[in-house]
Short mmCIF file of C-alpha atoms and ligand atoms in Angstrom, two decimals:
data_model
loop_
_atom_site.label_atom_id
_atom_site.label_comp_id
_atom_site.label_asym_id
_atom_site.label_seq_id
_atom_site.Cartn_x
_atom_site.Cartn_y
_atom_site.Cartn_z
CA MET A 1 111.89 76.29 104.60
CA THR A 2 109.06 75.79 102.16
CA THR A 3 109.35 76.51 98.48
CA PRO A 4 109.16 78.46 96.30
CA SER A 5 111.63 81.02 97.58
CA HIS A 6 111.08 84.45 96.12
CA ARG A 7 113.79 86.95 95.31
CA MET A 8 114.07 90.68 95.90
CA LEU A 9 114.95 93.16 93.16
CA ILE A 10 118.06 95.28 93.75
CA GLY A 11 119.71 97.17 90.92
CA GLY A 12 118.01 94.94 88.36
CA VAL A 13 119.25 91.74 90.00
CA ARG A 14 116.99 89.16 91.65
CA THR A 15 118.59 88.45 94.99
CA ALA A 16 118.20 86.63 98.30
CA ALA A 17 118.96 88.35 101.62
CA ALA A 18 122.69 88.91 102.18
CA ASN A 19 122.67 86.41 105.06
CA GLY A 20 120.35 83.98 103.25
CA ARG A 21 117.59 84.27 105.83
CA GLU A 22 113.95 83.93 104.87
CA LEU A 23 110.51 84.46 106.37
CA PRO A 24 107.52 82.23 105.66
CA ALA A 25 104.56 83.48 103.62
CA VAL A 26 101.56 82.01 105.42
CA ASN A 27 98.13 81.37 103.91
CA PRO A 28 95.65 82.58 106.56
CA TYR A 29 92.97 80.21 105.25
CA ASP A 30 94.85 77.10 106.37
CA ALA A 31 97.67 78.57 108.49
CA ARG A 32 100.26 76.88 106.23
CA ALA A 33 103.41 78.41 104.79
CA PHE A 34 103.17 78.33 100.99
CA ALA A 35 106.30 80.28 100.05
CA ALA A 36 109.28 82.08 101.52
CA ILE A 37 110.46 85.65 101.23
CA PRO A 38 113.92 87.11 101.88
CA ASP A 39 114.44 88.75 105.27
CA ALA A 40 116.57 91.66 104.08
CA THR A 41 119.45 92.91 106.19
CA PRO A 42 120.53 96.55 106.56
CA ALA A 43 123.26 95.74 103.99
CA ASP A 44 120.56 94.77 101.47
CA VAL A 45 118.75 98.02 102.21
CA ASP A 46 122.00 99.96 101.67
CA ALA A 47 122.46 98.21 98.33
CA ALA A 48 118.89 98.98 97.27
CA VAL A 49 119.14 102.68 98.18
CA ALA A 50 122.51 102.91 96.41
CA ALA A 51 121.07 101.24 93.30
CA ALA A 52 118.16 103.69 93.29
CA ARG A 53 120.54 106.65 93.66
CA THR A 54 122.77 105.44 90.84
CA ALA A 55 119.81 104.84 88.54
CA PHE A 56 118.45 108.30 89.34
CA GLU A 57 121.70 110.22 88.87
CA GLU A 58 122.92 108.25 85.90
CA GLY A 59 119.84 108.37 83.76
CA TRP A 60 116.31 108.20 85.08
CA ARG A 61 116.18 111.84 86.18
CA ARG A 62 116.71 112.85 82.55
CA VAL A 63 114.38 110.32 80.96
CA PRO A 64 111.65 112.37 79.25
CA GLY A 65 108.11 112.23 80.58
CA VAL A 66 106.82 110.70 77.39
CA ARG A 67 109.08 107.67 77.94
CA ARG A 68 108.10 107.36 81.61
CA ALA A 69 104.47 107.45 80.51
CA GLU A 70 105.08 104.68 77.98
CA LEU A 71 106.67 102.45 80.64
CA LEU A 72 103.85 103.11 83.12
CA HIS A 73 101.25 102.26 80.47
CA ARG A 74 103.10 99.03 79.72
CA LEU A 75 103.17 98.13 83.40
CA ALA A 76 99.41 98.79 83.57
CA ASP A 77 98.83 96.50 80.58
CA LEU A 78 100.85 93.74 82.24
CA LEU A 79 98.91 94.12 85.49
CA ASP A 80 95.64 93.80 83.57
CA ARG A 81 97.00 90.76 81.77
CA ASP A 82 98.01 89.11 85.06
CA ALA A 83 95.22 90.45 87.29
CA GLU A 84 93.62 87.09 87.97
CA ARG A 85 96.90 85.32 88.71
CA LEU A 86 98.02 88.12 91.03
CA GLY A 87 94.58 88.24 92.65
CA VAL A 88 94.80 84.55 93.55
CA LEU A 89 98.31 85.03 94.95
CA GLU A 90 97.33 88.05 97.01
CA SER A 91 94.25 86.26 98.41
CA THR A 92 96.43 83.28 99.30
CA ASP A 93 98.79 85.63 101.11
CA ASN A 94 96.34 87.87 103.00
CA GLY A 95 92.99 86.05 102.97
CA LYS A 96 91.00 88.73 101.19
CA LEU A 97 88.38 87.67 98.68
CA VAL A 98 89.79 86.97 95.27
CA ARG A 99 87.17 89.17 93.65
CA GLU A 100 88.42 92.05 95.78
CA THR A 101 92.14 91.41 95.23
CA THR A 102 91.71 90.89 91.47
CA GLY A 103 89.72 94.12 91.33
CA GLN A 104 92.46 95.85 93.27
CA VAL A 105 95.10 94.73 90.76
CA ARG A 106 92.94 96.21 87.98
CA PHE A 107 92.46 99.37 90.03
CA ALA A 108 96.24 99.52 90.47
CA ALA A 109 96.55 99.34 86.67
CA ARG A 110 94.06 102.22 86.41
CA ASN A 111 96.27 104.25 88.77
CA TYR A 112 99.43 103.60 86.74
CA ARG A 113 97.55 104.80 83.64
CA PHE A 114 96.20 107.85 85.41
CA PHE A 115 99.67 108.97 86.50
CA ALA A 116 101.18 108.02 83.13
CA GLY A 117 98.94 110.77 81.79
CA TYR A 118 100.73 113.32 83.95
CA ALA A 119 104.29 112.14 83.31
CA ASP A 120 104.76 114.29 80.18
CA LYS A 121 102.82 117.28 81.49
CA LEU A 122 104.81 118.22 84.57
CA GLY A 123 105.82 121.77 83.80
CA GLY A 124 106.61 124.71 86.01
CA ARG A 125 105.33 128.23 85.40
CA THR A 126 106.75 131.57 84.34
CA ILE A 127 106.24 134.24 86.95
CA PRO A 128 106.13 137.96 86.15
CA LEU A 129 108.29 139.90 88.64
CA ASP A 130 108.27 143.59 89.54
CA SER A 131 111.16 144.32 87.19
CA PRO A 132 110.55 143.68 83.48
CA ASP A 133 114.26 142.88 83.16
CA MET A 134 114.00 139.82 85.38
CA LEU A 135 112.85 136.51 83.94
CA ASP A 136 111.53 134.05 86.52
CA TYR A 137 110.32 130.50 86.03
CA THR A 138 109.96 127.31 88.02
CA LEU A 139 110.96 123.73 87.25
CA ALA A 140 109.00 120.81 88.69
CA GLU A 141 111.81 118.35 89.46
CA PRO A 142 111.72 114.82 90.85
CA ALA A 143 112.63 114.62 94.53
CA GLY A 144 115.17 111.81 93.95
CA VAL A 145 115.02 108.52 95.83
CA ALA A 146 111.80 107.59 97.63
CA ALA A 147 111.17 104.77 100.09
CA LEU A 148 107.70 103.24 99.76
CA ILE A 149 106.59 101.08 102.70
CA THR A 150 103.22 99.34 102.61
CA ALA A 151 100.83 97.34 104.83
CA TRP A 152 99.52 93.81 104.26
CA ASN A 153 95.87 94.50 103.65
CA SER A 154 96.02 95.64 100.01
CA PRO A 155 99.62 95.29 98.78
CA MET A 156 99.08 95.95 95.05
CA GLN A 157 96.70 98.85 95.53
CA LEU A 158 98.62 100.54 98.33
CA LEU A 159 101.81 100.29 96.32
CA ALA A 160 100.19 101.73 93.18
CA ASN A 161 99.07 104.74 95.25
CA LYS A 162 102.75 105.49 95.82
CA LEU A 163 104.70 103.95 92.98
CA ALA A 164 102.62 105.39 90.14
CA PRO A 165 103.03 109.07 91.10
CA ALA A 166 106.65 108.54 92.24
CA LEU A 167 107.67 107.10 88.86
CA ALA A 168 105.54 109.53 86.86
CA ALA A 169 107.32 112.37 88.66
CA GLY A 170 110.72 110.87 87.74
CA ASN A 171 111.87 109.37 91.04
CA CYS A 172 113.66 106.09 91.73
CA VAL A 173 112.31 104.01 94.57
CA VAL A 174 112.96 101.34 97.15
CA VAL A 175 109.78 99.43 97.96
CA LYS A 176 109.20 97.41 101.13
CA PRO A 177 105.93 95.50 101.41
CA SER A 178 104.66 94.02 104.67
CA GLU A 179 106.33 90.80 105.80
CA HIS A 180 102.76 89.42 106.15
CA ALA A 181 101.95 89.81 102.43
CA SER A 182 104.95 90.35 100.15
CA ILE A 183 104.35 87.82 97.40
CA THR A 184 102.52 89.98 94.85
CA THR A 185 104.98 92.83 95.30
CA LEU A 186 107.84 90.40 94.58
CA GLU A 187 105.90 89.13 91.54
CA LEU A 188 105.52 92.72 90.41
CA ALA A 189 109.30 92.79 90.04
CA ASP A 190 108.92 90.52 87.00
CA LEU A 191 106.39 92.88 85.45
CA ILE A 192 108.58 95.90 86.12
CA GLU A 193 111.42 94.19 84.28
CA GLU A 194 109.11 93.02 81.48
CA ALA A 195 107.74 96.56 81.07
CA GLY A 196 111.30 97.74 80.46
CA PHE A 197 112.08 99.98 83.43
CA PRO A 198 115.86 100.42 83.63
CA PRO A 199 117.65 98.52 86.43
CA GLY A 200 117.65 100.33 89.76
CA VAL A 201 114.62 102.54 89.05
CA VAL A 202 112.45 100.21 91.13
CA ASN A 203 114.07 98.18 93.88
CA ILE A 204 112.15 95.82 96.14
CA VAL A 205 113.33 94.58 99.53
CA THR A 206 111.35 92.39 101.92
CA GLY A 207 111.44 91.77 105.64
CA GLY A 208 109.86 92.96 108.86
CA PRO A 209 110.25 95.94 111.17
CA GLN A 210 114.04 95.64 111.18
CA THR A 211 114.19 95.98 107.40
CA GLY A 212 111.58 98.76 107.47
CA GLY A 213 113.52 100.55 110.20
CA ALA A 214 116.80 100.35 108.26
CA LEU A 215 115.05 101.71 105.17
CA SER A 216 113.13 104.53 106.83
CA ALA A 217 116.20 105.76 108.72
CA HIS A 218 118.45 105.60 105.65
CA PRO A 219 120.25 108.88 105.02
CA GLY A 220 120.16 108.27 101.26
CA LEU A 221 116.44 109.04 100.94
CA ASP A 222 114.74 112.18 99.67
CA ARG A 223 111.15 111.12 100.38
CA ILE A 224 109.35 108.45 102.34
CA SER A 225 105.79 107.30 101.91
CA PHE A 226 104.25 104.90 104.39
CA THR A 227 100.96 103.07 104.81
CA GLY A 228 100.46 101.26 108.07
CA SER A 229 99.73 101.63 111.76
CA VAL A 230 99.93 104.73 113.90
CA PRO A 231 102.88 103.57 116.07
CA THR A 232 104.97 102.71 113.01
CA GLY A 233 103.87 105.97 111.39
CA ARG A 234 105.25 107.85 114.39
CA ALA A 235 108.58 105.99 114.13
CA ILE A 236 108.77 106.81 110.43
CA ALA A 237 107.93 110.47 111.00
CA ALA A 238 110.74 110.59 113.60
CA ALA A 239 113.20 108.98 111.16
CA ALA A 240 112.12 111.41 108.42
CA ALA A 241 112.64 114.30 110.84
CA GLN A 242 116.19 113.10 111.51
CA ASN A 243 116.89 113.05 107.79
CA LEU A 244 114.94 116.29 107.25
CA ILE A 245 112.86 114.77 104.48
CA PRO A 246 109.12 115.02 103.89
CA ALA A 247 106.98 112.00 104.69
CA THR A 248 103.56 110.92 103.46
CA LEU A 249 101.74 108.97 106.16
CA GLU A 250 98.59 106.95 105.50
CA LEU A 251 97.63 105.57 108.89
CA GLY A 252 94.62 104.16 110.63
CA GLY A 253 91.07 105.30 111.15
CA LYS A 254 87.88 104.95 113.18
CA SER A 255 85.64 106.32 110.51
CA PRO A 256 82.06 107.43 111.21
CA ASN A 257 79.33 106.25 108.85
CA ILE A 258 76.30 108.45 109.61
CA VAL A 259 72.75 107.35 108.83
CA PHE A 260 70.00 109.99 108.98
CA ALA A 261 66.36 108.99 109.38
CA ASP A 262 65.47 110.33 105.93
CA ALA A 263 68.05 108.14 104.15
CA ASP A 264 67.08 105.31 101.85
CA GLN A 265 67.39 102.67 104.54
CA ASP A 266 68.17 99.72 102.33
CA ARG A 267 71.04 101.58 100.66
CA ALA A 268 72.30 102.87 104.00
CA VAL A 269 72.29 99.40 105.59
CA THR A 270 74.11 98.00 102.56
CA GLY A 271 76.60 100.87 102.90
CA ALA A 272 77.08 100.06 106.57
CA VAL A 273 77.72 96.38 105.73
CA ALA A 274 80.17 97.35 102.96
CA GLY A 275 81.86 99.81 105.29
CA ILE A 276 82.75 97.31 107.99
CA PHE A 277 82.40 93.75 106.66
CA ALA A 278 83.84 94.07 103.16
CA ALA A 279 87.44 92.83 103.31
CA GLY A 280 86.66 91.63 106.83
CA GLY A 281 86.95 95.20 108.07
CA GLN A 282 90.67 95.14 107.30
CA THR A 283 90.71 98.47 105.56
CA CYS A 284 91.93 101.77 106.90
CA ILE A 285 88.69 103.38 105.70
CA ALA A 286 86.43 100.88 107.50
CA GLY A 287 83.22 102.56 108.66
CA SER A 288 83.74 101.09 112.09
CA ARG A 289 81.52 103.60 113.94
CA LEU A 290 77.95 103.51 112.63
CA LEU A 291 76.14 106.63 113.85
CA VAL A 292 72.36 106.22 113.51
CA GLN A 293 69.66 108.83 114.12
CA ASP A 294 67.64 107.87 117.18
CA THR A 295 64.26 107.69 115.40
CA VAL A 296 65.42 104.79 113.17
CA TYR A 297 68.10 103.43 115.48
CA GLU A 298 66.62 100.05 116.49
CA GLN A 299 65.44 99.36 112.95
CA VAL A 300 68.90 99.98 111.51
CA VAL A 301 70.66 97.97 114.23
CA ASP A 302 68.36 95.01 113.55
CA ALA A 303 68.81 95.26 109.79
CA VAL A 304 72.61 95.46 109.98
CA ALA A 305 72.75 92.57 112.45
CA GLU A 306 70.56 90.45 110.20
CA ARG A 307 72.81 91.14 107.23
CA ALA A 308 75.91 90.43 109.37
CA ARG A 309 74.56 87.03 110.44
CA ALA A 310 73.92 86.08 106.82
CA ILE A 311 77.47 86.78 105.61
CA ARG A 312 79.08 83.64 104.16
CA LEU A 313 82.56 83.04 105.57
CA GLY A 314 84.91 80.67 103.80
CA ASP A 315 87.63 80.14 101.27
CA PRO A 316 88.68 83.53 99.87
CA LEU A 317 89.26 81.86 96.51
CA ALA A 318 85.65 80.61 96.24
CA SER A 319 83.32 82.84 94.25
CA ASP A 320 80.42 82.71 96.71
CA THR A 321 82.44 83.57 99.83
CA GLN A 322 81.67 86.98 101.28
CA MET A 323 84.31 87.14 104.00
CA GLY A 324 87.60 85.29 104.21
CA PRO A 325 89.80 84.79 107.26
CA VAL A 326 91.67 87.74 108.75
CA ALA A 327 95.19 88.10 107.49
CA ASN A 328 97.48 86.58 110.09
CA ARG A 329 97.63 84.98 113.53
CA PRO A 330 98.79 88.01 115.61
CA HIS A 331 96.12 90.12 113.95
CA TYR A 332 93.46 87.47 114.69
CA GLU A 333 94.46 87.53 118.33
CA ARG A 334 94.28 91.33 118.49
CA ILE A 335 90.77 91.31 117.02
CA ARG A 336 89.58 88.61 119.43
CA ALA A 337 90.97 90.63 122.35
CA ALA A 338 89.10 93.73 121.13
CA VAL A 339 85.86 91.74 120.85
CA ASP A 340 86.29 90.33 124.37
CA ALA A 341 87.06 93.78 125.76
CA GLY A 342 84.01 95.16 123.93
CA ALA A 343 81.80 92.47 125.45
CA ALA A 344 83.05 93.40 128.90
CA SER A 345 82.64 97.15 128.32
CA GLY A 346 78.88 97.43 128.78
CA ALA A 347 78.10 97.84 125.09
CA ARG A 348 75.18 95.70 123.85
CA ALA A 349 76.53 92.66 121.99
CA VAL A 350 74.10 92.18 119.11
CA THR A 351 75.79 89.50 117.06
CA GLY A 352 79.04 87.71 116.32
CA LEU A 353 80.59 87.30 119.72
CA ASP A 354 81.42 83.60 119.70
CA PRO A 355 84.72 82.46 118.25
CA LEU A 356 84.31 80.52 115.02
CA GLU A 357 85.81 77.06 114.78
CA SER A 358 87.25 76.54 111.33
CA ASP A 359 87.81 73.18 109.62
CA THR A 360 90.93 74.57 108.02
CA ASP A 361 92.61 76.23 111.04
CA GLY A 362 91.94 79.53 109.27
CA TYR A 363 91.85 82.78 111.21
CA PHE A 364 88.11 83.44 111.03
CA VAL A 365 86.29 86.13 112.97
CA ARG A 366 82.49 86.37 112.80
CA PRO A 367 80.96 89.67 111.66
CA THR A 368 80.40 91.35 115.02
CA VAL A 369 77.99 94.15 115.95
CA PHE A 370 77.96 96.08 119.22
CA ALA A 371 75.15 98.59 119.80
CA ASP A 372 74.77 101.44 122.33
CA VAL A 373 78.52 101.97 122.25
CA ASP A 374 79.81 104.89 124.29
CA ASN A 375 81.88 107.08 121.97
CA ALA A 376 84.38 107.53 124.79
CA SER A 377 85.00 103.77 125.13
CA PRO A 378 87.88 101.88 123.49
CA LEU A 379 85.38 100.16 121.16
CA ALA A 380 84.64 103.54 119.61
CA ARG A 381 88.11 105.03 119.84
CA GLU A 382 90.59 102.31 118.92
CA GLU A 383 91.02 100.87 115.47
CA VAL A 384 90.22 97.13 115.44
CA PHE A 385 90.99 96.62 111.73
CA GLY A 386 88.56 93.73 111.67
CA PRO A 387 84.83 92.96 111.20
CA VAL A 388 83.71 94.67 114.39
CA LEU A 389 81.06 97.39 114.21
CA SER A 390 80.21 99.88 116.96
CA VAL A 391 76.76 101.43 116.62
CA ILE A 392 76.10 104.76 118.33
CA PRO A 393 72.80 106.71 118.41
CA PHE A 394 72.56 110.47 117.75
CA GLY A 395 69.84 113.12 117.90
CA ASP A 396 70.30 115.77 115.21
CA ALA A 397 72.95 116.73 112.63
CA GLU A 398 74.95 118.79 115.11
CA ASP A 399 75.01 115.86 117.50
CA ALA A 400 76.15 113.54 114.69
CA VAL A 401 79.00 115.87 113.71
CA ARG A 402 80.07 116.29 117.32
CA ILE A 403 80.27 112.52 117.89
CA ALA A 404 81.87 111.89 114.49
CA ASN A 405 84.61 114.44 115.09
CA ASP A 406 85.26 113.30 118.65
CA SER A 407 88.05 110.94 117.56
CA GLU A 408 91.82 110.81 117.35
CA PHE A 409 91.48 109.94 113.68
CA GLY A 410 90.30 111.75 110.56
CA LEU A 411 90.51 109.48 107.55
CA ALA A 412 87.11 108.75 106.01
CA SER A 413 83.42 109.29 106.73
CA GLY A 414 80.02 108.51 105.26
CA VAL A 415 76.72 110.39 105.27
CA TRP A 416 73.41 108.80 104.30
CA THR A 417 70.64 111.30 103.68
CA ASN A 418 68.31 112.46 100.92
CA ASP A 419 68.41 116.03 102.18
CA LEU A 420 70.84 117.90 99.91
CA THR A 421 71.39 120.79 102.30
CA ARG A 422 72.09 118.48 105.20
CA ALA A 423 74.54 116.44 103.11
CA HIS A 424 76.63 119.53 102.31
CA TRP A 425 76.26 120.95 105.81
CA VAL A 426 77.62 117.77 107.37
CA ALA A 427 80.33 117.27 104.68
CA GLN A 428 81.72 120.73 105.44
CA ARG A 429 81.94 120.04 109.15
CA LEU A 430 83.39 116.54 109.27
CA VAL A 431 87.09 116.32 110.11
CA ALA A 432 88.14 113.74 107.53
CA GLY A 433 90.16 113.43 104.33
CA THR A 434 87.21 111.78 102.56
CA VAL A 435 83.46 112.27 102.88
CA TRP A 436 81.19 109.88 101.03
CA VAL A 437 77.54 110.79 100.58
CA ASN A 438 75.12 107.93 99.88
CA THR A 439 78.03 105.64 99.12
CA TYR A 440 80.93 104.13 101.05
CA ARG A 441 84.33 102.72 100.03
CA ALA A 442 84.20 104.24 96.55
CA SER A 443 87.67 104.93 95.10
CA ALA A 444 88.94 106.79 92.07
CA ALA A 445 92.42 107.35 90.67
CA GLN A 446 91.51 111.00 90.15
CA ALA A 447 90.27 111.70 93.69
CA PRO A 448 92.85 112.60 96.37
CA PHE A 449 92.91 110.31 99.39
CA GLY A 450 94.51 110.73 102.78
CA GLY A 451 93.94 111.69 106.36
CA THR A 452 94.25 114.27 109.04
CA ARG A 453 94.96 114.03 112.81
CA GLY A 454 96.10 110.51 113.78
CA SER A 455 95.29 109.22 110.30
CA GLY A 456 98.41 110.89 108.96
CA TYR A 457 99.24 113.54 106.40
CA GLY A 458 99.93 113.95 102.71
CA ARG A 459 97.72 112.76 99.88
CA GLU A 460 97.70 109.83 97.50
CA ARG A 461 95.90 109.53 94.16
CA GLY A 462 94.76 112.56 92.21
CA LEU A 463 96.95 115.45 91.13
CA GLU A 464 97.83 116.07 94.79
CA ALA A 465 99.83 112.82 94.93
CA LEU A 466 102.36 114.07 92.40
CA HIS A 467 103.34 116.95 94.66
CA GLU A 468 104.52 114.45 97.28
CA TYR A 469 107.28 113.39 94.86
CA LEU A 470 108.21 116.69 93.21
CA THR A 471 110.32 119.59 94.32
CA THR A 472 110.09 123.13 92.97
CA LYS A 473 113.16 124.92 91.68
CA ASN A 474 112.91 128.63 90.98
CA VAL A 475 115.13 130.09 88.27
CA MET A 476 115.68 133.86 88.20
CA ILE A 477 117.57 135.50 85.32
CA ASP A 478 118.71 139.10 85.12
CA LEU A 479 118.26 140.25 81.50
CA SER A 480 119.24 143.89 82.11
CA GLY A 481 122.93 143.40 81.36
CA GLU A 482 123.65 145.95 84.13
CA THR A 483 126.00 145.55 87.05
CA SER A 484 123.95 146.06 90.18
CA ASP A 485 124.83 147.52 93.56
CA PRO A 486 126.31 144.57 95.54
CA PHE A 487 124.94 145.99 98.80
CA SER A 488 121.25 146.13 97.85
CA ILE A 489 118.80 143.41 96.87
CA ARG A 490 117.90 143.14 93.19
CA THR A 491 114.10 142.95 92.82
P1 NAD B 1 102.43 98.11 110.47
O1 NAD B 1 102.66 99.52 110.86
O2 NAD B 1 102.66 97.05 111.45
O3 NAD B 1 103.33 97.73 109.21
C1 NAD B 1 103.31 98.48 108.02
C2 NAD B 1 104.65 98.37 107.33
O4 NAD B 1 105.66 99.00 108.12
C3 NAD B 1 105.12 96.95 107.09
O5 NAD B 1 105.77 96.89 105.84
C4 NAD B 1 106.10 96.73 108.24
O6 NAD B 1 107.07 95.76 107.98
C5 NAD B 1 106.73 98.09 108.34
N1 NAD B 1 107.31 98.39 109.65
C6 NAD B 1 106.99 97.85 110.85
N2 NAD B 1 107.73 98.43 111.82
C7 NAD B 1 108.51 99.34 111.22
C8 NAD B 1 109.48 100.28 111.69
N3 NAD B 1 109.78 100.39 112.98
N4 NAD B 1 110.07 101.10 110.80
C9 NAD B 1 109.75 101.03 109.50
N5 NAD B 1 108.87 100.16 108.98
C10 NAD B 1 108.25 99.32 109.83
O7 NAD B 1 100.94 98.08 109.90
P2 NAD B 1 100.14 96.82 109.37
O8 NAD B 1 99.70 96.01 110.53
O9 NAD B 1 100.89 96.17 108.28
O10 NAD B 1 98.88 97.51 108.69
C11 NAD B 1 97.72 97.81 109.39
C12 NAD B 1 97.61 99.31 109.59
O11 NAD B 1 97.72 99.97 108.34
C13 NAD B 1 96.28 99.72 110.14
O12 NAD B 1 96.47 100.65 111.20
C14 NAD B 1 95.60 100.41 108.99
O13 NAD B 1 94.65 101.36 109.33
C15 NAD B 1 96.74 100.98 108.24
N6 NAD B 1 96.38 101.21 106.84
C16 NAD B 1 96.23 102.50 106.41
C17 NAD B 1 95.85 102.78 105.11
C18 NAD B 1 95.69 104.20 104.63
O14 NAD B 1 95.75 104.42 103.43
N7 NAD B 1 95.48 105.16 105.50
C19 NAD B 1 95.63 101.73 104.23
C20 NAD B 1 95.80 100.43 104.68
C21 NAD B 1 96.19 100.18 105.99
#
């Protein structure tokens, strides 16, 4: 196996898998293994959950919010310090542009700071009851031990969405990144130790579906938060149901990006390009269905196609590259199959159909545009998670909303218009966790993010994210000093 071998973090100890097995970390730009990660066994998962439980019961649950905030701020400082190094590592692991991955590390830091701000402000409330002799108040308590399982497309950012609120709320965690991009999460272990988090508060195990399955089914969990595909989301929801614990599921999407004729066309076309070709379309929020009003339809299709053809593919570490390779071989093959099926489906292939030969054996897919896509066809219904755009014409706003909402998903959406009334009218009617107006792919630590329908449930970022990791305890105290009738309810 190639070096260097990375180590997991269990109970404050850097460790290999119990059976010594490893998985390769492959650079999608040249298809070469550049490192190795432990392939954790169920015994490793047991040890990690036990370490988290011990750390929670024996100390972390009573650590004051002000101290948790201090540690989160320190972690954010360390992420900012190491953003460029981690960005290069993440790009080497998943092929995304280094300017995107470095930005995501800084955005992760912003999220740790945002939730640090809440850590010492998590109070309950006092509640007046019908009887003045009863005192009632609530405590906002940490849930306990949370499993945090992430996908390969944005490891640092996806983890921050979960880890920051979980720690701010006082939980201990077991993290499992994707086997396709674990390196930065394993590097984060060093920063967690350097920041001064006590051993066992954050545990990190690596491995594939078997490791993820052992973790998500573990009876020692109080919460589980998952980012990934719909089928895995279903398996995790089923495991959570068995354990009777709440789950947060951030799954896929087939998000509509709607361009009205009155929109500023240059901005809208740029938004369409950002929506589907940034990060090679490998984002859950990809605006993969471009809905364009019929009066400007051909113009917009031509403009998007022209921009798509001009995108510079290449080394994700080079500053002038606009799209890197897609993240791994199986994913490359899935995207190619979707493109071939699209070509055979009757949709108009506008650009990007031919496979791209790469000098480096990298997994490159050309920016691809299909027009006149039937919203009932697989091209419009199934997530490709790659640089493949389906353009669909519409007549009026009602038509746009009808097509947009005719989907199994409900994650994100975009509206391009200069008509204020129409913008609000459409925003109210879209079935989606996020609506962007005259922008696309904007993110903020303060703004809640998540989906509905097949895109999952629960929210990350914003105040809402904290509630995923807190539980409410109600305390009721009888101040009357009287002995009450045991056979009637005290109110
Ligand atoms: P995936 O479901 O294959 O894997 C995600 C994670 O789950 C990995 O860590 C994997 O090892 C683990 N896993 C796999 N099988 C498991 C099982 N049976 N039990 C428990 N864990 C298991 O997804 P992926 O291919 O890594 O990611 C792509 C998907 O993620 C896309 O569908 C995309 O839309 C989605 N995604 C969603 C968001 C969001 O916030 N909504 C963000 C990014 C990606």
